[in-house]
Amino acid sequence: MHKVKEEELDRLLAKASTFELNREACEQLRSEVLKAKRIVYLTDNCGEIVLDKLLIEQLSLRFPQLKFYAMVRGGSILNDVTEADAKYVGLDQVAKIVSNGAPVGGTIYSLLPEEARSVLDGADVILSKGQGNYESLSGRGYHVFYALLCKCDLFTSRFDVPRLTGIFVEE
């Protein structure tokens, strides 16, 4: 999904007010965060990182024991967050920026540099955004909370939801 038409955006925004959040996954996330020390936040689209920063700021206020790591792409790919994007919006002021080492649309463990592997392996909680991160991490043995928009048939059938439905799930 490279472009969103204005009518589609209007429909998505109207639908957001009726979005039914997965309460069980939210409660489990809260429970995990209460005892966590290190959270890895896997970023997705650069247009969202201002909101990502605000979320991390709010979580930091509520859970001051947390240290945040924000994993970004190792190079330009589609519209995904790079280190330069993260620094531009000040994400580095609320989280340590870590590169996934490659310009790929996801978090592929075999391509991660040592620092990124260490950060991911040492995470108490992993918050992941986007389909690419889900596709590359799901089923790999990590305990991850995924937030994504189901934009294609693979995801709409996997989660049994209509196209362009936002979901929040725990693995």
Coordinates of N, CA, C and O in Angstrom, one line a residue:
M1 N 0.9 -1.2 0.0 CA 0.0 0.0 0.0 C 0.9 1.2 0.0 O 1.4 1.6 1.0
H2 N 1.1 1.8 -1.2 CA 2.0 2.9 -1.3 C 1.4 4.2 -1.1 O 2.0 5.2 -0.7
K3 N 0.1 4.4 -1.5 CA -0.6 5.6 -1.4 C -2.0 5.4 -0.8 O -2.6 4.4 -1.1
V4 N -2.4 6.3 0.0 CA -3.8 6.2 0.5 C -4.6 7.3 -0.1 O -4.2 8.5 0.0
K5 N -5.7 7.0 -0.8 CA -6.5 8.0 -1.3 C -7.3 8.7 -0.2 O -7.5 8.2 0.9
E6 N -7.6 10.0 -0.5 CA -8.3 10.8 0.5 C -9.6 10.1 1.1 O -9.8 10.1 2.3
E7 N -10.3 9.5 0.2 CA -11.6 8.8 0.7 C -11.2 7.6 1.6 O -11.9 7.4 2.6
E8 N -10.1 6.9 1.3 CA -9.7 5.8 2.1 C -9.2 6.3 3.5 O -9.5 5.8 4.5
L9 N -8.5 7.4 3.5 CA -8.0 8.0 4.7 C -9.2 8.5 5.6 O -9.3 8.2 6.8
D10 N -10.2 9.1 5.0 CA -11.4 9.5 5.7 C -12.1 8.3 6.3 O -12.5 8.3 7.5
R11 N -12.2 7.2 5.6 CA -12.8 6.0 6.1 C -12.0 5.4 7.2 O -12.6 5.0 8.2
L12 N -10.7 5.4 7.1 CA -9.8 4.8 8.2 C -10.0 5.7 9.5 O -10.0 5.1 10.6
L13 N -10.0 7.0 9.3 CA -10.1 7.9 10.5 C -11.5 7.7 11.2 O -11.6 7.7 12.4
A14 N -12.5 7.6 10.4 CA -13.9 7.4 10.9 C -13.9 6.0 11.7 O -14.5 5.9 12.7
K15 N -13.3 5.1 11.1 CA -13.3 3.7 11.7 C -12.5 3.7 13.0 O -12.7 2.9 13.9
A16 N -11.5 4.6 13.1 CA -10.6 4.6 14.3 C -11.4 4.8 15.6 O -11.1 4.3 16.6
S17 N -12.4 5.6 15.5 CA -13.2 5.9 16.7 C -14.0 4.7 17.2 O -14.5 4.6 18.3
T18 N -14.2 3.7 16.3 CA -14.9 2.5 16.7 C -14.0 1.3 16.9 O -14.4 0.2 17.1
F19 N -12.7 1.5 16.8 CA -11.7 0.4 16.9 C -11.8 -0.3 18.3 O -11.8 0.4 19.3
E20 N -11.9 -1.6 18.2 CA -12.1 -2.4 19.4 C -10.7 -3.0 19.8 O -10.2 -3.9 19.1
L21 N -10.1 -2.5 20.8 CA -8.7 -2.9 21.2 C -8.8 -4.3 21.9 O -9.7 -4.5 22.6
N22 N -7.8 -5.1 21.6 CA -7.7 -6.4 22.2 C -7.3 -6.2 23.7 O -6.2 -6.0 24.1
R23 N -8.4 -6.2 24.6 CA -8.2 -5.9 26.0 C -7.2 -6.9 26.7 O -6.5 -6.6 27.5
E24 N -7.3 -8.2 26.3 CA -6.5 -9.2 26.9 C -5.0 -8.9 26.6 O -4.2 -9.0 27.5
A25 N -4.7 -8.6 25.3 CA -3.3 -8.3 25.0 C -2.8 -7.1 25.7 O -1.7 -7.0 26.1
C26 N -3.7 -6.1 25.8 CA -3.3 -4.8 26.5 C -3.1 -5.1 28.0 O -2.1 -4.6 28.5
E27 N -3.9 -5.9 28.6 CA -3.7 -6.2 30.0 C -2.4 -7.0 30.2 O -1.6 -6.8 31.2
Q28 N -2.1 -7.9 29.3 CA -0.9 -8.7 29.4 C 0.3 -7.8 29.2 O 1.3 -8.0 29.9
L29 N 0.2 -6.9 28.2 CA 1.3 -5.9 28.0 C 1.6 -5.1 29.3 O 2.7 -5.0 29.7
R30 N 0.5 -4.6 29.9 CA 0.7 -3.9 31.1 C 1.3 -4.7 32.2 O 2.2 -4.2 32.9
S31 N 0.9 -5.9 32.4 CA 1.5 -6.8 33.3 C 3.0 -7.0 33.1 O 3.8 -7.0 34.0
E32 N 3.4 -7.2 31.8 CA 4.8 -7.4 31.5 C 5.6 -6.1 31.7 O 6.7 -6.2 32.2
V33 N 5.0 -5.0 31.4 CA 5.7 -3.7 31.5 C 6.0 -3.4 33.0 O 7.0 -2.8 33.3
L34 N 5.1 -3.8 33.8 CA 5.3 -3.5 35.3 C 6.5 -4.1 35.8 O 7.1 -3.6 36.7
K35 N 6.9 -5.3 35.3 CA 8.1 -6.0 35.8 C 9.3 -5.8 34.9 O 10.4 -6.3 35.2
A36 N 9.2 -5.1 33.8 CA 10.2 -5.0 32.8 C 11.2 -3.9 33.1 O 10.9 -3.0 33.9
K37 N 12.4 -4.1 32.5 CA 13.4 -3.0 32.6 C 13.8 -2.5 31.3 O 14.2 -1.4 31.1
R38 N 13.8 -3.4 30.2 CA 14.2 -3.0 28.9 C 13.1 -3.3 27.9 O 12.6 -4.5 27.8
I39 N 12.7 -2.3 27.1 CA 11.7 -2.5 26.1 C 12.3 -2.2 24.7 O 13.0 -1.1 24.6
V40 N 12.1 -3.1 23.8 CA 12.6 -2.8 22.4 C 11.3 -2.5 21.6 O 10.4 -3.2 21.6
Y41 N 11.4 -1.3 21.0 CA 10.3 -0.8 20.2 C 10.7 -0.9 18.7 O 11.6 -0.2 18.3
L42 N 10.1 -1.8 18.0 CA 10.5 -2.0 16.5 C 9.6 -1.0 15.7 O 8.4 -1.2 15.6
T43 N 10.3 -0.1 15.1 CA 9.6 1.0 14.4 C 9.2 0.5 13.0 O 9.6 -0.6 12.5
D44 N 8.3 1.2 12.4 CA 7.8 0.9 11.0 C 7.9 2.1 10.1 O 9.0 2.5 9.7
N45 N 6.8 2.8 9.9 CA 6.8 3.9 8.9 C 7.3 5.2 9.6 O 7.0 5.6 10.7
C46 N 8.1 6.0 8.8 CA 8.7 7.2 9.3 C 7.6 8.2 9.6 O 7.8 9.1 10.5
G47 N 6.5 8.2 8.9 CA 5.4 9.1 9.2 C 4.8 8.9 10.6 O 4.1 9.8 11.0
E48 N 5.0 7.8 11.2 CA 4.4 7.5 12.5 C 5.4 7.8 13.7 O 4.9 7.7 14.8
I49 N 6.6 8.1 13.4 CA 7.6 8.1 14.5 C 7.3 9.3 15.5 O 7.8 9.2 16.6
V50 N 6.7 10.3 15.1 CA 6.3 11.4 16.0 C 5.4 10.8 17.1 O 5.5 11.0 18.3
L51 N 4.4 10.0 16.6 CA 3.5 9.4 17.6 C 4.2 8.3 18.4 O 3.9 8.1 19.6
D52 N 5.1 7.6 17.8 CA 5.9 6.6 18.5 C 6.7 7.3 19.6 O 6.7 6.8 20.8
K53 N 7.3 8.4 19.3 CA 8.0 9.2 20.3 C 7.1 9.6 21.5 O 7.4 9.5 22.7
L54 N 5.9 10.1 21.2 CA 4.9 10.5 22.2 C 4.5 9.3 23.1 O 4.4 9.4 24.3
L55 N 4.3 8.1 22.4 CA 4.0 6.9 23.2 C 5.1 6.5 24.1 O 4.9 6.3 25.3
I56 N 6.3 6.5 23.7 CA 7.5 6.2 24.5 C 7.6 7.2 25.6 O 7.9 6.8 26.8
E57 N 7.4 8.5 25.4 CA 7.4 9.5 26.4 C 6.4 9.2 27.5 O 6.7 9.3 28.7
Q58 N 5.2 8.9 27.1 CA 4.1 8.6 28.1 C 4.4 7.3 28.9 O 4.2 7.3 30.1
L59 N 4.9 6.3 28.2 CA 5.3 5.1 28.9 C 6.4 5.3 29.9 O 6.4 4.8 31.0
S60 N 7.3 6.2 29.5 CA 8.5 6.5 30.4 C 8.0 7.2 31.6 O 8.5 7.0 32.7
L61 N 7.0 8.1 31.5 CA 6.5 8.8 32.6 C 5.7 7.8 33.6 O 5.8 7.9 34.8
R62 N 5.0 6.9 33.0 CA 4.2 6.0 33.8 C 5.0 4.9 34.4 O 4.7 4.4 35.4
F63 N 6.1 4.5 33.7 CA 6.9 3.4 34.1 C 8.4 3.8 34.1 O 9.1 3.5 33.1
P64 N 8.8 4.6 35.0 CA 10.1 5.2 35.0 C 11.3 4.3 35.1 O 12.4 4.6 34.8
Q65 N 11.0 3.0 35.4 CA 12.1 2.0 35.5 C 12.6 1.5 34.1 O 13.6 0.8 34.0
L66 N 11.8 1.9 33.1 CA 12.1 1.3 31.7 C 13.2 2.0 31.0 O 13.3 3.2 31.0
K67 N 14.0 1.2 30.3 CA 14.9 1.8 29.3 C 14.4 1.3 28.0 O 14.1 0.2 27.7
F68 N 14.3 2.3 27.1 CA 13.7 2.0 25.7 C 14.8 2.0 24.7 O 15.8 2.8 24.7
Y69 N 14.7 1.0 23.8 CA 15.5 0.9 22.6 C 14.5 1.0 21.4 O 13.5 0.3 21.4
A70 N 14.8 1.8 20.4 CA 14.0 1.9 19.2 C 14.8 1.4 18.0 O 15.9 1.9 17.7
M71 N 14.4 0.3 17.5 CA 15.1 -0.3 16.3 C 14.6 0.2 15.0 O 13.3 0.3 14.8
V72 N 15.5 0.7 14.2 CA 15.2 1.3 12.9 C 15.8 0.5 11.8 O 16.7 -0.3 12.0
R73 N 15.5 0.8 10.6 CA 16.0 0.1 9.4 C 17.5 0.6 9.2 O 17.8 1.8 9.5
G74 N 18.3 -0.3 8.6 CA 19.7 0.0 8.4 C 19.9 0.8 7.2 O 21.1 1.2 6.8
G75 N 18.9 1.2 6.4 CA 19.0 1.9 5.2 C 17.6 2.2 4.7 O 16.6 1.7 5.2
S76 N 17.5 3.1 3.7 CA 16.2 3.4 3.1 C 15.6 2.2 2.5 O 16.1 1.5 1.6
I77 N 14.3 2.0 2.9 CA 13.5 1.0 2.3 C 12.0 1.4 2.4 O 11.6 1.7 3.5
L78 N 11.4 1.6 1.3 CA 10.0 2.1 1.2 C 9.9 3.4 2.0 O 10.7 4.3 1.8
N79 N 9.0 3.4 3.0 CA 8.9 4.6 3.8 C 9.2 4.3 5.3 O 8.7 5.0 6.2
D80 N 10.0 3.3 5.5 CA 10.4 2.9 6.9 C 11.4 3.8 7.5 O 12.2 4.5 6.9
V81 N 11.4 3.8 8.9 CA 12.2 4.7 9.7 C 13.7 4.3 9.6 O 14.1 3.1 9.7
T82 N 14.5 5.3 9.3 CA 16.0 5.1 9.4 C 16.5 5.9 10.6 O 15.7 6.6 11.2
E83 N 17.7 5.7 10.9 CA 18.3 6.4 12.0 C 18.2 7.9 11.8 O 18.0 8.6 12.8
A84 N 18.5 8.4 10.6 CA 18.4 9.8 10.4 C 16.9 10.3 10.7 O 16.8 11.4 11.3
D85 N 15.9 9.6 10.3 CA 14.5 10.0 10.5 C 14.3 10.1 12.0 O 13.7 11.0 12.5
A86 N 14.8 9.0 12.7 CA 14.5 8.9 14.2 C 15.2 10.1 14.9 O 14.6 10.7 15.8
K87 N 16.4 10.5 14.5 CA 17.1 11.6 15.1 C 16.4 12.9 14.8 O 16.3 13.8 15.6
Y88 N 15.9 13.0 13.6 CA 15.3 14.2 13.1 C 14.1 14.6 14.0 O 13.9 15.8 14.3
V89 N 13.3 13.6 14.4 CA 12.1 13.9 15.3 C 12.4 13.8 16.7 O 11.6 14.0 17.6
G90 N 13.7 13.5 17.1 CA 14.1 13.5 18.5 C 13.7 12.2 19.2 O 13.7 12.1 20.4
L91 N 13.5 11.1 18.4 CA 13.3 9.8 19.1 C 14.5 9.4 19.9 O 14.3 8.7 20.9
D92 N 15.6 9.8 19.5 CA 16.9 9.5 20.3 C 16.9 10.2 21.7 O 17.7 9.8 22.5
Q93 N 16.0 11.1 21.9 CA 15.9 11.8 23.2 C 15.1 10.9 24.2 O 15.2 11.1 25.4
V94 N 14.3 9.9 23.7 CA 13.5 9.1 24.6 C 13.9 7.6 24.5 O 13.4 6.8 25.3
A95 N 14.7 7.2 23.6 CA 15.1 5.8 23.4 C 16.5 5.8 22.7 O 16.9 6.7 22.0
K96 N 17.2 4.7 23.0 CA 18.5 4.5 22.3 C 18.1 3.9 21.0 O 17.4 2.9 20.9
I97 N 18.6 4.6 19.9 CA 18.4 4.1 18.6 C 19.3 3.0 18.2 O 20.6 3.1 18.4
V98 N 18.8 1.9 17.7 CA 19.6 0.8 17.3 C 19.2 0.4 15.8 O 18.0 0.3 15.5
S99 N 20.2 0.3 15.0 CA 19.9 -0.1 13.6 C 19.8 -1.6 13.4 O 20.5 -2.4 14.0
N100 N 18.8 -2.0 12.5 CA 18.7 -3.4 12.2 C 19.8 -3.8 11.2 O 19.9 -5.0 10.8
G101 N 20.6 -2.9 10.7 CA 21.7 -3.2 9.9 C 21.5 -3.4 8.4 O 22.4 -3.6 7.7
A102 N 20.2 -3.4 8.0 CA 20.0 -3.7 6.6 C 18.7 -2.9 6.1 O 17.8 -2.6 6.9
P103 N 18.7 -2.5 4.8 CA 17.6 -1.8 4.3 C 16.5 -2.9 3.9 O 16.3 -3.1 2.7
V104 N 15.9 -3.5 4.9 CA 14.9 -4.5 4.6 C 13.6 -4.1 5.4 O 13.7 -3.6 6.5
G105 N 12.5 -4.5 4.9 CA 11.2 -4.1 5.5 C 10.8 -5.1 6.6 O 9.8 -5.8 6.4
G106 N 11.6 -5.2 7.6 CA 11.3 -6.1 8.7 C 12.5 -6.2 9.6 O 13.5 -5.5 9.5
T107 N 12.5 -7.2 10.5 CA 13.6 -7.4 11.5 C 14.0 -8.9 11.3 O 13.4 -9.8 11.9
I108 N 15.0 -9.1 10.4 CA 15.5 -10.4 10.1 C 16.7 -10.7 10.9 O 17.8 -10.1 10.8
Y109 N 16.5 -11.7 11.9 CA 17.6 -11.9 12.9 C 18.9 -12.2 12.3 O 19.9 -11.7 12.7
S110 N 19.0 -13.0 11.2 CA 20.3 -13.3 10.6 C 21.0 -12.2 10.0 O 22.2 -12.2 9.8
L111 N 20.3 -11.1 9.7 CA 20.9 -9.9 9.2 C 21.2 -8.8 10.2 O 21.9 -7.8 9.9
L112 N 20.8 -9.0 11.5 CA 21.0 -8.1 12.5 C 22.5 -8.0 12.9 O 23.2 -9.0 13.1
P113 N 23.0 -6.8 13.1 CA 24.4 -6.6 13.6 C 24.4 -7.1 15.1 O 23.3 -7.2 15.7
E114 N 25.5 -7.3 15.6 CA 25.7 -7.9 17.0 C 24.9 -7.0 18.0 O 24.2 -7.5 18.9
E115 N 25.1 -5.7 17.9 CA 24.4 -4.8 18.9 C 22.9 -5.0 18.9 O 22.2 -5.1 19.9
A116 N 22.3 -5.1 17.7 CA 20.9 -5.3 17.5 C 20.4 -6.6 18.1 O 19.4 -6.8 18.7
R117 N 21.2 -7.7 17.8 CA 20.9 -9.0 18.3 C 20.9 -9.0 19.8 O 20.0 -9.5 20.5
S118 N 21.9 -8.3 20.4 CA 22.0 -8.3 21.9 C 20.8 -7.5 22.5 O 20.2 -7.9 23.5
V119 N 20.4 -6.4 21.8 CA 19.3 -5.6 22.3 C 18.0 -6.5 22.2 O 17.2 -6.5 23.2
L120 N 17.8 -7.1 21.1 CA 16.6 -7.9 20.9 C 16.5 -9.1 21.9 O 15.5 -9.3 22.6
D121 N 17.7 -9.8 22.0 CA 17.7 -10.9 22.9 C 17.6 -10.5 24.4 O 17.1 -11.3 25.2
G122 N 18.0 -9.3 24.7 CA 17.9 -8.9 26.1 C 16.7 -8.2 26.5 O 16.5 -7.7 27.6
A123 N 15.7 -8.1 25.6 CA 14.5 -7.3 25.8 C 13.6 -8.1 26.8 O 13.4 -9.3 26.7
D124 N 13.0 -7.3 27.7 CA 12.0 -7.9 28.6 C 10.6 -7.8 27.9 O 9.8 -8.7 28.1
V125 N 10.4 -6.8 27.1 CA 9.2 -6.6 26.3 C 9.6 -6.1 24.9 O 10.5 -5.3 24.8
I126 N 9.0 -6.7 23.9 CA 9.2 -6.2 22.5 C 7.8 -5.7 22.0 O 6.8 -6.5 22.0
L127 N 7.8 -4.5 21.6 CA 6.6 -3.9 20.9 C 7.0 -3.7 19.5 O 8.0 -3.1 19.1
S128 N 6.2 -4.3 18.6 CA 6.5 -4.3 17.2 C 5.4 -3.7 16.4 O 4.3 -4.1 16.6
K129 N 5.8 -2.9 15.4 CA 4.8 -2.2 14.5 C 5.0 -2.7 13.1 O 6.1 -2.9 12.7
G130 N 3.9 -2.9 12.4 CA 3.9 -3.1 11.0 C 4.0 -4.6 10.6 O 4.4 -5.5 11.3
Q131 N 3.5 -4.8 9.4 CA 3.4 -6.2 8.8 C 4.8 -6.8 8.6 O 5.0 -7.9 8.8
G132 N 5.7 -6.0 8.1 CA 7.1 -6.5 7.8 C 7.7 -7.1 9.1 O 8.4 -8.1 9.0
N133 N 7.6 -6.4 10.2 CA 8.2 -6.9 11.5 C 7.4 -8.2 11.9 O 8.0 -9.1 12.4
Y134 N 6.1 -8.2 11.7 CA 5.4 -9.4 12.0 C 5.8 -10.6 11.2 O 6.1 -11.7 11.7
E135 N 5.9 -10.3 9.8 CA 6.3 -11.4 8.9 C 7.7 -12.0 9.3 O 8.0 -13.1 9.1
S136 N 8.6 -11.1 9.7 CA 10.0 -11.5 9.9 C 10.2 -12.1 11.3 O 11.2 -12.8 11.5
L137 N 9.4 -11.7 12.3 CA 9.6 -12.2 13.6 C 8.6 -13.2 14.1 O 9.0 -14.0 15.0
S138 N 7.4 -13.3 13.6 CA 6.4 -14.2 14.1 C 6.9 -15.6 14.0 O 7.5 -16.0 13.0
G139 N 6.7 -16.4 15.0 CA 7.0 -17.8 15.0 C 8.5 -18.0 15.3 O 9.0 -19.2 15.1
R140 N 9.3 -17.0 15.6 CA 10.7 -17.2 15.8 C 11.1 -17.3 17.3 O 12.3 -17.3 17.7
G141 N 10.1 -17.5 18.2 CA 10.4 -17.7 19.6 C 10.5 -16.5 20.5 O 10.8 -16.7 21.7
Y142 N 10.2 -15.3 20.0 CA 10.2 -14.1 20.8 C 8.8 -13.9 21.3 O 7.8 -14.2 20.7
H143 N 8.7 -13.3 22.5 CA 7.4 -12.9 23.1 C 7.3 -11.4 22.6 O 7.9 -10.5 23.1
V144 N 6.4 -11.2 21.7 CA 6.2 -9.9 21.0 C 4.8 -9.5 21.1 O 3.8 -10.3 20.9
F145 N 4.6 -8.2 21.2 CA 3.3 -7.5 21.1 C 3.3 -6.8 19.8 O 4.1 -5.9 19.6
Y146 N 2.4 -7.2 18.8 CA 2.4 -6.6 17.5 C 1.2 -5.7 17.3 O 0.1 -6.0 17.7
A147 N 1.5 -4.5 16.7 CA 0.5 -3.6 16.3 C 0.6 -3.4 14.8 O 1.7 -3.0 14.4
L148 N -0.4 -3.6 14.1 CA -0.3 -3.5 12.6 C -1.6 -3.3 12.0 O -2.7 -3.6 12.6
L149 N -1.6 -2.9 10.7 CA -2.8 -2.7 9.9 C -2.8 -3.8 8.9 O -1.8 -4.0 8.2
C150 N -3.9 -4.6 8.9 CA -4.0 -5.7 7.9 C -4.3 -5.2 6.6 O -5.5 -4.8 6.3
K151 N -3.3 -5.1 5.7 CA -3.5 -4.5 4.4 C -3.6 -5.4 3.2 O -3.8 -5.0 2.1
C152 N -3.4 -6.7 3.5 CA -3.4 -7.7 2.4 C -4.2 -8.9 2.8 O -4.5 -9.2 3.9
D153 N -4.5 -9.8 1.8 CA -5.3 -11.0 2.0 C -4.6 -11.9 3.0 O -5.3 -12.6 3.8
L154 N -3.3 -12.0 3.0 CA -2.6 -12.9 3.9 C -2.9 -12.5 5.4 O -3.3 -13.4 6.2
F155 N -2.9 -11.3 5.7 CA -3.2 -10.8 7.1 C -4.7 -10.8 7.4 O -5.1 -11.1 8.5
T156 N -5.5 -10.4 6.4 CA -6.9 -10.4 6.7 C -7.4 -11.9 7.0 O -8.3 -12.1 7.8
S157 N -6.9 -12.8 6.2 CA -7.3 -14.2 6.5 C -6.6 -14.8 7.7 O -7.3 -15.5 8.5
R158 N -5.4 -14.4 8.0 CA -4.7 -14.9 9.2 C -5.5 -14.5 10.5 O -5.6 -15.2 11.4
F159 N -5.9 -13.2 10.5 CA -6.5 -12.7 11.7 C -8.1 -12.6 11.6 O -8.7 -12.1 12.5
D160 N -8.6 -13.0 10.4 CA -10.0 -13.1 10.2 C -10.7 -11.7 10.4 O -11.6 -11.6 11.2
V161 N -10.1 -10.7 9.8 CA -10.6 -9.3 9.9 C -10.8 -8.7 8.5 O -10.1 -9.2 7.5
P162 N -11.6 -7.7 8.3 CA -11.6 -7.0 7.0 C -10.3 -6.3 6.7 O -9.6 -5.9 7.6
R163 N -10.1 -6.0 5.4 CA -9.0 -5.2 5.0 C -8.9 -3.9 5.7 O -9.9 -3.3 5.9
L164 N -7.7 -3.5 6.0 CA -7.4 -2.2 6.7 C -7.9 -2.1 8.1 O -8.3 -1.1 8.6
T165 N -8.0 -3.3 8.7 CA -8.3 -3.4 10.2 C -7.0 -3.3 11.0 O -6.1 -4.1 10.7
G166 N -7.0 -2.5 12.0 CA -5.8 -2.4 12.9 C -6.0 -3.5 13.9 O -7.1 -3.8 14.4
I167 N -4.9 -4.1 14.3 CA -4.9 -5.2 15.3 C -3.7 -5.0 16.3 O -2.7 -4.4 15.9
F168 N -4.0 -5.5 17.5 CA -2.9 -5.5 18.5 C -3.0 -6.9 19.1 O -4.0 -7.3 19.7
V169 N -1.9 -7.7 18.9 CA -1.9 -9.1 19.3 C -0.6 -9.4 20.0 O 0.4 -8.8 19.8
E170 N -0.7 -10.5 20.8 CA 0.5 -10.9 21.6 C 0.9 -12.3 21.0 O 0.1 -13.1 20.7
E171 N 2.2 -12.5 20.9 CA 2.7 -13.8 20.5 C 3.7 -14.2 21.6 O 4.6 -13.5 22.0

